[in-house]
mmCIF file of C-alpha atoms and ligand atoms in Angstrom:
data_model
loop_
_atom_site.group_PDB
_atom_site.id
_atom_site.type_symbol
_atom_site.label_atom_id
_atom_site.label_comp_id
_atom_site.label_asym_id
_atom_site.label_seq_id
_atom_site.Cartn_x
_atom_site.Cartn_y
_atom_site.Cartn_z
ATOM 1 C CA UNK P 1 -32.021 74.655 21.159
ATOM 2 C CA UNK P 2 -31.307 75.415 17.629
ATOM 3 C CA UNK P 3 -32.406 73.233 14.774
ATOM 4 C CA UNK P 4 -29.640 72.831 12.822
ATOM 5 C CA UNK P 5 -29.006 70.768 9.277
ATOM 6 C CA UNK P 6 -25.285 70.466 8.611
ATOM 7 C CA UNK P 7 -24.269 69.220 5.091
ATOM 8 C CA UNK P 8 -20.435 67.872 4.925
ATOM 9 C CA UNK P 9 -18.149 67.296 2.008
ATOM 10 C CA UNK P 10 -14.548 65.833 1.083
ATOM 11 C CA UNK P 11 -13.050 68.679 3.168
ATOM 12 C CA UNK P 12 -13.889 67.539 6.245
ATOM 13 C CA UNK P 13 -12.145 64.544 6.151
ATOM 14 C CA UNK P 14 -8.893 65.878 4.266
ATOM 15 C CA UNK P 15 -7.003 66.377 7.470
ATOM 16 C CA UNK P 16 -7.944 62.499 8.220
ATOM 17 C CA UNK P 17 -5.877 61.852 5.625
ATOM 18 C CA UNK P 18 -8.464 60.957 2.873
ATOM 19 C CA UNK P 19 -8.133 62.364 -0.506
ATOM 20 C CA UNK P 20 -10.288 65.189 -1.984
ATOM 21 C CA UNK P 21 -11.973 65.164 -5.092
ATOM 22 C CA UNK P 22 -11.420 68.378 -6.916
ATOM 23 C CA UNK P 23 -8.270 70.005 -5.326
ATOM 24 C CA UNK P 24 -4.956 69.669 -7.287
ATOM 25 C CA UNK P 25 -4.001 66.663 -6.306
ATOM 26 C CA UNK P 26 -7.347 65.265 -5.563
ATOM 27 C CA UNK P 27 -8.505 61.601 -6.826
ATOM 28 C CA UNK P 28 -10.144 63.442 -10.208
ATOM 29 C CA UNK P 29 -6.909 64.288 -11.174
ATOM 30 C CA UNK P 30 -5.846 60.495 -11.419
ATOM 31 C CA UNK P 31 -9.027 58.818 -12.109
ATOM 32 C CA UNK P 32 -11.678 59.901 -14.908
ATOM 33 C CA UNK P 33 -15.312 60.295 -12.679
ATOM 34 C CA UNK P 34 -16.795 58.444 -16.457
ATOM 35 C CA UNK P 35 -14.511 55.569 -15.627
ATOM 36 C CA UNK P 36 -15.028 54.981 -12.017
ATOM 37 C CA UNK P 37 -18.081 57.096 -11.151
ATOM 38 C CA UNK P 38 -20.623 55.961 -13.282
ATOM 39 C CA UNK P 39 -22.883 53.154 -14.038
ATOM 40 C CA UNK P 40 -21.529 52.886 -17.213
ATOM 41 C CA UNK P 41 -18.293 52.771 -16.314
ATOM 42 C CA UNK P 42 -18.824 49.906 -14.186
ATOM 43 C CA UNK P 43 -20.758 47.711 -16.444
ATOM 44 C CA UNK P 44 -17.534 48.800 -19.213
ATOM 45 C CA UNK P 45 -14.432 47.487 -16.055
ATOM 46 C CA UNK P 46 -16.536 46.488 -13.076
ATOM 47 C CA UNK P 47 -12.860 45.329 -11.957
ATOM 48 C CA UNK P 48 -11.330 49.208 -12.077
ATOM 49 C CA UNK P 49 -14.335 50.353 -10.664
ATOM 50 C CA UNK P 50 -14.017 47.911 -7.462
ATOM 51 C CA UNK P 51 -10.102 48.325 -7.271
ATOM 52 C CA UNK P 52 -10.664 52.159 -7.349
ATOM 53 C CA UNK P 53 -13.558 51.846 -4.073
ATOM 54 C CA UNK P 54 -11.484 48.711 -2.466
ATOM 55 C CA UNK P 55 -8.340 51.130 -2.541
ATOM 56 C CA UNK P 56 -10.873 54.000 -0.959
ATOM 57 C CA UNK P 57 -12.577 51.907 1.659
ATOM 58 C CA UNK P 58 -9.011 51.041 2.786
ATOM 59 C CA UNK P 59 -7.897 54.269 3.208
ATOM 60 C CA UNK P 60 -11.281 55.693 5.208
ATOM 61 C CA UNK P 61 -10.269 52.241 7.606
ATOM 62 C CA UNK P 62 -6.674 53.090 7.966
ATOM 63 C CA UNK P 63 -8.143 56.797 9.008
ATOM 64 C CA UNK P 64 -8.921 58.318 12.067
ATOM 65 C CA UNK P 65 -12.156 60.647 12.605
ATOM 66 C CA UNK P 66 -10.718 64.452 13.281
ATOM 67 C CA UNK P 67 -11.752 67.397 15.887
ATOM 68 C CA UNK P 68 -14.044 68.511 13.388
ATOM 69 C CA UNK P 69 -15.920 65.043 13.159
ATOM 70 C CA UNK P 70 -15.643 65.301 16.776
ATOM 71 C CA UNK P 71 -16.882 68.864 17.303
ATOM 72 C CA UNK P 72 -20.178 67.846 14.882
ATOM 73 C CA UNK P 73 -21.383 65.471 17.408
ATOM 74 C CA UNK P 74 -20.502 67.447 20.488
ATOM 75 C CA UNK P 75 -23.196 70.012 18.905
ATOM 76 C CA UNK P 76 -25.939 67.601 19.721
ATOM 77 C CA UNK P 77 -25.380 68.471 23.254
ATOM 78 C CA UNK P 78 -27.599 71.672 23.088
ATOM 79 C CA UNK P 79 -29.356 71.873 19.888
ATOM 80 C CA UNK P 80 -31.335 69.402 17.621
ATOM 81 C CA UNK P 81 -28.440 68.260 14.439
ATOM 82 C CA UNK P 82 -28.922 66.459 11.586
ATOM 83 C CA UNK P 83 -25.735 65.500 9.926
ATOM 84 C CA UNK P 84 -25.873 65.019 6.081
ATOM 85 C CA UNK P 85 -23.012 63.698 4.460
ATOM 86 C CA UNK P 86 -21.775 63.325 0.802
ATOM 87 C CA UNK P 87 -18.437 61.424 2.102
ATOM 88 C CA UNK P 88 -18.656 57.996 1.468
ATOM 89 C CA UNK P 89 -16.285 57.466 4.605
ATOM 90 C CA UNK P 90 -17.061 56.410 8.450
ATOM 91 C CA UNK P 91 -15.724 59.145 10.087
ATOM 92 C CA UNK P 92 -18.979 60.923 11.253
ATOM 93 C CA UNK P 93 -20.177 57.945 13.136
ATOM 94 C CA UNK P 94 -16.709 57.221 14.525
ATOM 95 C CA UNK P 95 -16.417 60.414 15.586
ATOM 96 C CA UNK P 96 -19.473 60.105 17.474
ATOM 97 C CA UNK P 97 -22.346 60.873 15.626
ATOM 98 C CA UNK P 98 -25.551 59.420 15.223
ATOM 99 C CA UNK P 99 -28.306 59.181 12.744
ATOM 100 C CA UNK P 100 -26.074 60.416 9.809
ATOM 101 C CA UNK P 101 -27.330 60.731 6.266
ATOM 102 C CA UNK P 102 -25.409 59.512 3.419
ATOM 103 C CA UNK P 103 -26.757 60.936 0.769
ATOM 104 C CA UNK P 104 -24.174 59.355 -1.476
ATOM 105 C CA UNK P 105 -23.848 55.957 0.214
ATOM 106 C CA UNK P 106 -20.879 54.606 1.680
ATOM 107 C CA UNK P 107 -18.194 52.513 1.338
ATOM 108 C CA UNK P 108 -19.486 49.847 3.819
ATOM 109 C CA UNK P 109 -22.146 48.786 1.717
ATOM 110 C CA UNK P 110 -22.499 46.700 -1.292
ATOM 111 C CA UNK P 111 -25.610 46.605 -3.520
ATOM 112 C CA UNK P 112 -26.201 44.026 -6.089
ATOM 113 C CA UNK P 113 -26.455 45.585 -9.633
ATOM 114 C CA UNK P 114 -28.842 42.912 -10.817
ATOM 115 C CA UNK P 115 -31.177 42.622 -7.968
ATOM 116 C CA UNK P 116 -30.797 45.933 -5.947
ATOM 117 C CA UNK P 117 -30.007 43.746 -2.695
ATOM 118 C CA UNK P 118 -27.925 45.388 -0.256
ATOM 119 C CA UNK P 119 -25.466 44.180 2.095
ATOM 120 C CA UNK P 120 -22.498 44.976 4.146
ATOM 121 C CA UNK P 121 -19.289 45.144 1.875
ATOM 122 C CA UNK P 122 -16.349 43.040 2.509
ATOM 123 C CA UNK P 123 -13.059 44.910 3.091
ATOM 124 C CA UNK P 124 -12.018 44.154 -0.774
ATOM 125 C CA UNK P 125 -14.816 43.574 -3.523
ATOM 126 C CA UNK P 126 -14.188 40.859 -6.154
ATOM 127 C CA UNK P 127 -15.840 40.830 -9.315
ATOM 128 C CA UNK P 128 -16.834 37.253 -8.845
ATOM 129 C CA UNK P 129 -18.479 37.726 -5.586
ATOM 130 C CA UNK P 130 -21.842 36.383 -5.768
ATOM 131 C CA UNK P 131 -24.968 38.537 -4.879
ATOM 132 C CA UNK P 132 -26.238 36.613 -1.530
ATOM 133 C CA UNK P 133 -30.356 36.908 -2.044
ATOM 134 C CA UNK P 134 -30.120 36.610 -6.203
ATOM 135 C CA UNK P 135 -26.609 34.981 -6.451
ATOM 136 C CA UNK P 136 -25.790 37.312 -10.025
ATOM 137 C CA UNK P 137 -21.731 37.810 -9.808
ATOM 138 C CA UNK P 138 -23.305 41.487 -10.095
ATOM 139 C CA UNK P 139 -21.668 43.181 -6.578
ATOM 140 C CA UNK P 140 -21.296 47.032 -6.477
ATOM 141 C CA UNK P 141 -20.249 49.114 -4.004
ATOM 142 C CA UNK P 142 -23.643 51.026 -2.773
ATOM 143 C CA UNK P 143 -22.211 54.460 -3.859
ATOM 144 C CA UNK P 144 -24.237 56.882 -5.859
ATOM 145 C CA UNK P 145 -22.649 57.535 -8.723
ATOM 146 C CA UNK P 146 -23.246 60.393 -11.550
ATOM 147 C CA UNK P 147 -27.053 59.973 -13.303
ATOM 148 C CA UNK P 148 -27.634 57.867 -10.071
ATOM 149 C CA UNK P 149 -30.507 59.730 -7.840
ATOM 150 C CA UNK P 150 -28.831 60.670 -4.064
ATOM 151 C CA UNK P 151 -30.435 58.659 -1.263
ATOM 152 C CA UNK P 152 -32.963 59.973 1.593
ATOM 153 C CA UNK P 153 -33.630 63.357 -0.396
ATOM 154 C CA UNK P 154 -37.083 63.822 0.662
ATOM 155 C CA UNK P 155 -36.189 63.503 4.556
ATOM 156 C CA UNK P 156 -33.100 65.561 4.078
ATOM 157 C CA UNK P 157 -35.842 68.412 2.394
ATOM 158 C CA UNK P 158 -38.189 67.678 5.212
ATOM 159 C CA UNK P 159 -34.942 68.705 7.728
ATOM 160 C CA UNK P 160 -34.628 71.321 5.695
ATOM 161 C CA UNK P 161 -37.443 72.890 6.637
ATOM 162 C CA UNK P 162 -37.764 72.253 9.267
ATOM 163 C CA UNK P 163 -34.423 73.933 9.920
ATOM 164 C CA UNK P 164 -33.144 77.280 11.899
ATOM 165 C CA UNK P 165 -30.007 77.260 10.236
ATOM 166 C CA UNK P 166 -28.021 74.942 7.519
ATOM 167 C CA UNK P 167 -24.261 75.195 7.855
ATOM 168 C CA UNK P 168 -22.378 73.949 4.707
ATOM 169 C CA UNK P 169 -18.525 72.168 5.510
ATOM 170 C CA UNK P 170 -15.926 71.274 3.437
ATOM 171 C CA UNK P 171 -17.675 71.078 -0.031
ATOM 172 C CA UNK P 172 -16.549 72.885 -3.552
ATOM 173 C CA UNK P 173 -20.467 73.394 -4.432
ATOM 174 C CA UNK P 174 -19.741 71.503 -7.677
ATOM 175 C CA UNK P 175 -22.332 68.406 -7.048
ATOM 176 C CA UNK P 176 -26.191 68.627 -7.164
ATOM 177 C CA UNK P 177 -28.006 68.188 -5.190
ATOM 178 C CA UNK P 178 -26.023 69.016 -2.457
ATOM 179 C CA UNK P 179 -24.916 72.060 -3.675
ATOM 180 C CA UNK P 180 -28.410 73.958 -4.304
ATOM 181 C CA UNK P 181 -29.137 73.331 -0.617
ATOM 182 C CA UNK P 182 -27.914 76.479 0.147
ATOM 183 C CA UNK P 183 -30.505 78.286 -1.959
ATOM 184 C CA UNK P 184 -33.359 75.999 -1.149
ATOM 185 C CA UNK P 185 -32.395 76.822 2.634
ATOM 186 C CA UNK P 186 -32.572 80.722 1.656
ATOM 187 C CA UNK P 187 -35.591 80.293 0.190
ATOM 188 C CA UNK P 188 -37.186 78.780 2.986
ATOM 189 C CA UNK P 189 -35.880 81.649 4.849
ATOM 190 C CA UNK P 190 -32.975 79.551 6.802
ATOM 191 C CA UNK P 191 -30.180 81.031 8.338
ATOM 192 C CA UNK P 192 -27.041 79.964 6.569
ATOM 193 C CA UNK P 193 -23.232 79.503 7.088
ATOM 194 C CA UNK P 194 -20.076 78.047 5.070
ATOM 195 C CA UNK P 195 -17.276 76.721 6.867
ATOM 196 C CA UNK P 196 -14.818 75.304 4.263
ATOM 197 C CA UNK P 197 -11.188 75.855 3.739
ATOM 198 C CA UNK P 198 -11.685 78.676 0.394
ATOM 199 C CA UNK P 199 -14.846 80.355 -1.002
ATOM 200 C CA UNK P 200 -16.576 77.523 -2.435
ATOM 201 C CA UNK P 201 -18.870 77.827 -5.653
ATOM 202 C CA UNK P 202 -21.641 79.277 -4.231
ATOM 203 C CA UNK P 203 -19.853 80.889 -1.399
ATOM 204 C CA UNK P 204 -22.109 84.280 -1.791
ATOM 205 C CA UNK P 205 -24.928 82.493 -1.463
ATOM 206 C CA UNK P 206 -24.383 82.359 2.269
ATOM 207 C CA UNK P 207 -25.175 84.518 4.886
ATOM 208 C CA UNK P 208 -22.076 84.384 6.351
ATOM 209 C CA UNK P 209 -18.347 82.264 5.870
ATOM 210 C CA UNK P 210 -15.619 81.570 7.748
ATOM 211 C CA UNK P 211 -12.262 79.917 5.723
ATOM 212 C CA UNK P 212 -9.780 78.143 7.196
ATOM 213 C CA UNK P 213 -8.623 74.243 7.718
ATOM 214 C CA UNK P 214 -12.203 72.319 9.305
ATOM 215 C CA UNK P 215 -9.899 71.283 12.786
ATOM 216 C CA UNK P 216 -9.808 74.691 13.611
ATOM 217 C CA UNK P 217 -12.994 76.454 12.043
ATOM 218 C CA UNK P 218 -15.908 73.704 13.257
ATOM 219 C CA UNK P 219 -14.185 73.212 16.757
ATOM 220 C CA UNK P 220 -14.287 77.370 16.926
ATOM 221 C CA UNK P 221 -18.048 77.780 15.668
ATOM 222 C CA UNK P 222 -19.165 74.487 18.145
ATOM 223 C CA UNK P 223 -17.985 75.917 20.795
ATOM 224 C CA UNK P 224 -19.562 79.431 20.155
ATOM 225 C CA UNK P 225 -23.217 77.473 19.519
ATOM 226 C CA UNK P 226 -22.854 75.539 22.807
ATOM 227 C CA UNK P 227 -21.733 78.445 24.563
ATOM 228 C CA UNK P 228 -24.849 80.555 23.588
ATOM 229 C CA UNK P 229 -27.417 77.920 23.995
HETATM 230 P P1 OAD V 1 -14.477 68.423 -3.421
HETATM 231 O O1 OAD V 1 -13.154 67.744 -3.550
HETATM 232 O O2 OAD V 1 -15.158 68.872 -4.668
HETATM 233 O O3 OAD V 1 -14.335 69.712 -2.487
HETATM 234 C C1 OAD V 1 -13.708 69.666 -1.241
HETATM 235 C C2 OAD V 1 -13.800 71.056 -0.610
HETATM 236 O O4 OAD V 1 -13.197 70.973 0.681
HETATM 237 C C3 OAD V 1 -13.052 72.164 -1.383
HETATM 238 O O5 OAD V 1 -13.864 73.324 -1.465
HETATM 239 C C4 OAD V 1 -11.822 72.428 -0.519
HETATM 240 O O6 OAD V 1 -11.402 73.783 -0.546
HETATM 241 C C5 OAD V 1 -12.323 72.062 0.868
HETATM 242 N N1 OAD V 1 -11.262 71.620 1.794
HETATM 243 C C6 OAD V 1 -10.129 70.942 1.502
HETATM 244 N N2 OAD V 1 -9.413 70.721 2.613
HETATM 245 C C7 OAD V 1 -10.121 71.256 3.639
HETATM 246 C C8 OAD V 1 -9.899 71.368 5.050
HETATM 247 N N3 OAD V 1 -8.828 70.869 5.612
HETATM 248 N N4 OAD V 1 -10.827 72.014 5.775
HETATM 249 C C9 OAD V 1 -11.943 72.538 5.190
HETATM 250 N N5 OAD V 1 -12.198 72.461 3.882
HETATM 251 C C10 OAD V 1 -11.308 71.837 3.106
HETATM 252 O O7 OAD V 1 -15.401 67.434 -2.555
HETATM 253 P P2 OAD V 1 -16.999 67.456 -2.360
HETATM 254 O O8 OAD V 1 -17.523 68.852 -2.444
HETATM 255 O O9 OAD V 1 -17.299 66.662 -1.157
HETATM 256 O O10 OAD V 1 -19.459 62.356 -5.312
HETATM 257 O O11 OAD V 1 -17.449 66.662 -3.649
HETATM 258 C C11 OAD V 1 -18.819 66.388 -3.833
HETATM 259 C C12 OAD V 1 -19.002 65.075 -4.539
HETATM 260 O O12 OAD V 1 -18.234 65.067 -5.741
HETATM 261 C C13 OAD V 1 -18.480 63.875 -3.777
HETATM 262 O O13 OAD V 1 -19.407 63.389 -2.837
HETATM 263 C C14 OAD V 1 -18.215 62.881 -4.869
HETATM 264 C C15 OAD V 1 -17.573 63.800 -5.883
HETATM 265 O O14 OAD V 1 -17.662 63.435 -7.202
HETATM 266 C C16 OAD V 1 -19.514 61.083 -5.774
HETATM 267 O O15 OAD V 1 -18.538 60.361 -5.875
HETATM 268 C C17 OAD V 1 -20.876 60.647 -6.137
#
């Protein structure tokens, strides 16, 4: 039994159907990240900012988890996984995982911007929608945004390691934290992998990479762990 942290990005959810960020047509090609992905932003159009996550919680609903989702929770069958995300999207759980990290929140939850309450978002957010401990018309989704600090850090470090091997999916390498966890895992003397459509940013980093579309790559790479276990 292998302990084994596995970070997940946009790309693992692209064949669901949700939208990247980065890739040509991905949603930072239509939307400026100052506008939407901020806390500036927000307090400038809190109503673009909730339209733009109402349109994206929608979407992640309308999806369906994929055999990559799938495959990630099948790997709990033989070793010890901790699944860190940086989607904001359900798929992990739905797809039959447990315990997952989202270091970047989720689209499920709301969090009062006056307060810091947090609750479970209705399907669309309205600017008038009252806080319900504080009652401040102040509702964000309970996304990290850019200058915000990502959630659970220290247990994700702690998994870290505590790890045998970190396996990176479907992420450019663009964001930190996320992306120096690949150099904090060699540095702790982890085994490391990429699985992710192209070379991402720090794609030499790795020990090893495979490229190719996450429905075929993490189904081919489960099967080979629970084979050897
Ligand atoms: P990106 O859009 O930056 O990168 C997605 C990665 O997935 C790219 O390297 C693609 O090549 C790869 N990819 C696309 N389709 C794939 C497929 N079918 N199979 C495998 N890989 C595929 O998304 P993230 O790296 O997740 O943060 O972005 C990180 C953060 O930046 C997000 O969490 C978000 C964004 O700004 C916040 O909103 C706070």
């Amino acid at each position: 039994m292998a302990r084994i942290v596995v970070l997940t990005g946009a790309g693992i959810s692209a064949e669901s159907g949700i939208r990247t960020f980065r890739a040509a047509d991905g949603l930072w090609e239509d939307h400026r990240i100052e506008d939407v992905a901020t806390p500036e932003g927000f307090a400038r159009d809190p109503e673009l900012v909730l339209r733009f996550y109402n349109e994206r919680r929608a979407a992640a609903a309308a999806a369906e988890p994929n055999a990559a989702h799938r495959a990630l929770a099948r790997l709990t069958q033989a070793h010890q996984v901790t699944v860190v995300t940086q989607n904001v999207d359900d798929l992990h759980e739905r797809g039959g995982s447990r315990g997952v990290i989202h270091m970047h929140g989720t689209l499920n939850g709301a969090l009062c911007a006056r307060c810091g309450h947090r609750w479970t978002a209705p399907r669309v957010m309205q600017v008038t929608d009252p806080c319900p401990a504080c009652g401040a018309p102040a509702s964000r989704p309970d996304i990290v945004w850019f200058g915000e600090m990502p959630y659970r850090m220290a247990e994700i470090w702690q998994a870290l390691r505590a790890a045998d091997l970190f396996v990176s999916i479907g992420t450019s390498g663009n964001v930190y934290p996320a992306a120096g966890f690949v150099a904090d895992a060699r540095h702790a003397g982890i085994a490391t992998l990429e699985l992710n459509l192209e070379p991402s940013a720090g794609s030499r980093l790795f020990d090893a990479a495979r490229h190719g579309p996450a429905t075929q790559i993490v189904p081919a790479w489960v099967a080979e762990m629970l084979a050897a276990a």
